[in-house]
Amino acid sequence: MRELTDADRLRRFMQALGAEADREARVYLTGGATAVLLGWRRTTIDADIVIFPESDRLLRAIPRLKETLRMNVELASPAHFIPELPGWDERSPFITREGRVSFHHYDLYAQALSKIERGHAQDRQDVTEMLRRGLVEPARLRELFEQIEPKLYRYPAIDPASFRRAVEDALTRP
C-alpha cells in the first residue's frame, strides 16, 4: 500500500531517481510535490513529475521506486491541462541535483494557472498560498494568462470565459 508523500520521501525519491540516470536530465516536480517541498503542505497524495528529455531508464525506474518508497508518482505537468507558458523552463526554480539529474519546481505561474483552471478546493488554497508567499506576482500571472488565452481553443475542455473569470477571482480573493 502506498502512503501520503512528505518532504523526506520526496527527497529520497529524488536521490534514488538521480542515482538511476545514465545521462543528463531535468525532472520537474509540480502540484502537491511543490507545495510539500516549499512548506505549505505537509503531505501530498502523489508526486507529479515530468522528465526532459524523456529517458527510458528513468521511466523504467519509477515503478520500482514507487513500490520501494511506497508512494504514488504520476507523469503530469501543467502543459497537459493548459497551453505551455512562454519561458516556463527559465522560471522553473532549481531544487537540487542528484547524480546527473537536476530537479526543479515546474514554473510556479504555470502551476498556478493550471490549478485555477481545475478549480478544486485544494488547488484554490494552493494558489492563495502562492500569492500570499509572493511566489507568483498577480500582474505577471494575469499577463501570462493573456499570452496563452488565444491558444485555449487547443484545449476543448476549457471554457475561455470561465477560465478568465476564475483567474480574476483568484487575484481578488483575500
Tab-separated table of C-alpha atoms in Angstrom, residues 69-150:
chain	number	residue	atom	x	y	z
A	69	LEU	CA	9.248	4.159	-1.280
A	70	ARG	CA	5.524	3.341	-1.024
A	71	MET	CA	4.488	6.494	-2.849
A	72	ASN	CA	2.458	7.499	-5.881
A	73	VAL	CA	4.281	9.046	-8.827
A	74	GLU	CA	2.439	10.353	-11.868
A	75	LEU	CA	3.724	11.808	-15.129
A	76	ALA	CA	1.861	15.103	-15.304
A	77	SER	CA	2.532	18.782	-15.802
A	78	PRO	CA	0.524	21.970	-16.250
A	79	ALA	CA	1.123	21.715	-20.015
A	80	HIS	CA	-1.165	18.660	-20.036
A	81	PHE	CA	-4.053	20.889	-18.925
A	82	ILE	CA	-3.367	24.402	-20.245
A	83	PRO	CA	-1.188	25.802	-23.048
A	84	GLU	CA	2.510	25.874	-22.264
A	85	LEU	CA	3.534	29.265	-20.904
A	86	PRO	CA	6.320	31.056	-22.762
A	87	GLY	CA	9.563	30.882	-20.795
A	88	TRP	CA	8.246	28.300	-18.335
A	89	ASP	CA	11.564	26.426	-18.186
A	90	GLU	CA	13.522	29.583	-17.313
A	91	ARG	CA	11.090	30.308	-14.458
A	92	SER	CA	11.303	26.803	-13.015
A	93	PRO	CA	13.102	27.120	-9.652
A	94	PHE	CA	16.022	24.800	-9.006
A	95	ILE	CA	15.598	22.350	-6.110
A	96	THR	CA	18.668	20.103	-6.105
A	97	ARG	CA	20.933	17.985	-8.235
A	98	GLU	CA	21.205	14.249	-7.707
A	99	GLY	CA	23.644	12.391	-9.916
A	100	ARG	CA	23.045	13.541	-13.462
A	101	VAL	CA	19.550	14.859	-12.744
A	102	SER	CA	18.672	18.449	-11.946
A	103	PHE	CA	15.370	18.734	-10.098
A	104	HIS	CA	13.225	21.845	-10.461
A	105	HIS	CA	9.772	23.002	-9.477
A	106	TYR	CA	7.756	23.355	-12.666
A	107	ASP	CA	7.129	27.053	-13.363
A	108	LEU	CA	5.001	28.341	-10.482
A	109	TYR	CA	2.963	30.577	-12.810
A	110	ALA	CA	2.049	27.570	-14.957
A	111	GLN	CA	1.181	25.632	-11.806
A	112	ALA	CA	-0.994	28.463	-10.518
A	113	LEU	CA	-2.873	28.863	-13.807
A	114	SER	CA	-3.467	25.139	-14.179
A	115	LYS	CA	-4.732	24.984	-10.588
A	116	ILE	CA	-7.039	27.946	-11.231
A	117	GLU	CA	-8.380	26.218	-14.325
A	118	ARG	CA	-9.042	22.961	-12.438
A	119	GLY	CA	-10.683	24.837	-9.611
A	120	HIS	CA	-10.628	22.157	-6.900
A	121	ALA	CA	-10.684	23.376	-3.298
A	122	GLN	CA	-7.077	22.254	-2.660
A	123	ASP	CA	-5.991	23.940	-5.900
A	124	ARG	CA	-7.619	27.224	-4.856
A	125	GLN	CA	-5.858	27.026	-1.478
A	126	ASP	CA	-2.531	26.369	-3.193
A	127	VAL	CA	-2.928	29.409	-5.467
A	128	THR	CA	-3.859	31.572	-2.494
A	129	GLU	CA	-0.702	30.388	-0.732
A	130	MET	CA	1.473	31.035	-3.801
A	131	LEU	CA	0.140	34.579	-3.988
A	132	ARG	CA	0.423	35.136	-0.225
A	133	ARG	CA	4.050	33.976	-0.207
A	134	GLY	CA	4.929	36.132	-3.214
A	135	LEU	CA	5.857	33.084	-5.292
A	136	VAL	CA	3.689	34.445	-8.105
A	137	GLU	CA	3.007	38.124	-8.751
A	138	PRO	CA	-0.618	38.977	-9.628
A	139	ALA	CA	0.198	41.269	-12.572
A	140	ARG	CA	2.582	38.719	-14.106
A	141	LEU	CA	0.060	35.900	-13.599
A	142	ARG	CA	-2.593	37.932	-15.441
A	143	GLU	CA	-0.104	38.798	-18.210
A	144	LEU	CA	0.869	35.155	-18.724
A	145	PHE	CA	-2.781	34.132	-18.806
A	146	GLU	CA	-3.379	36.718	-21.528
A	147	GLN	CA	-0.465	35.269	-23.512
A	148	ILE	CA	-1.975	31.777	-23.531
A	149	GLU	CA	-5.612	32.845	-23.849
A	150	PRO	CA	-5.546	32.817	-27.703
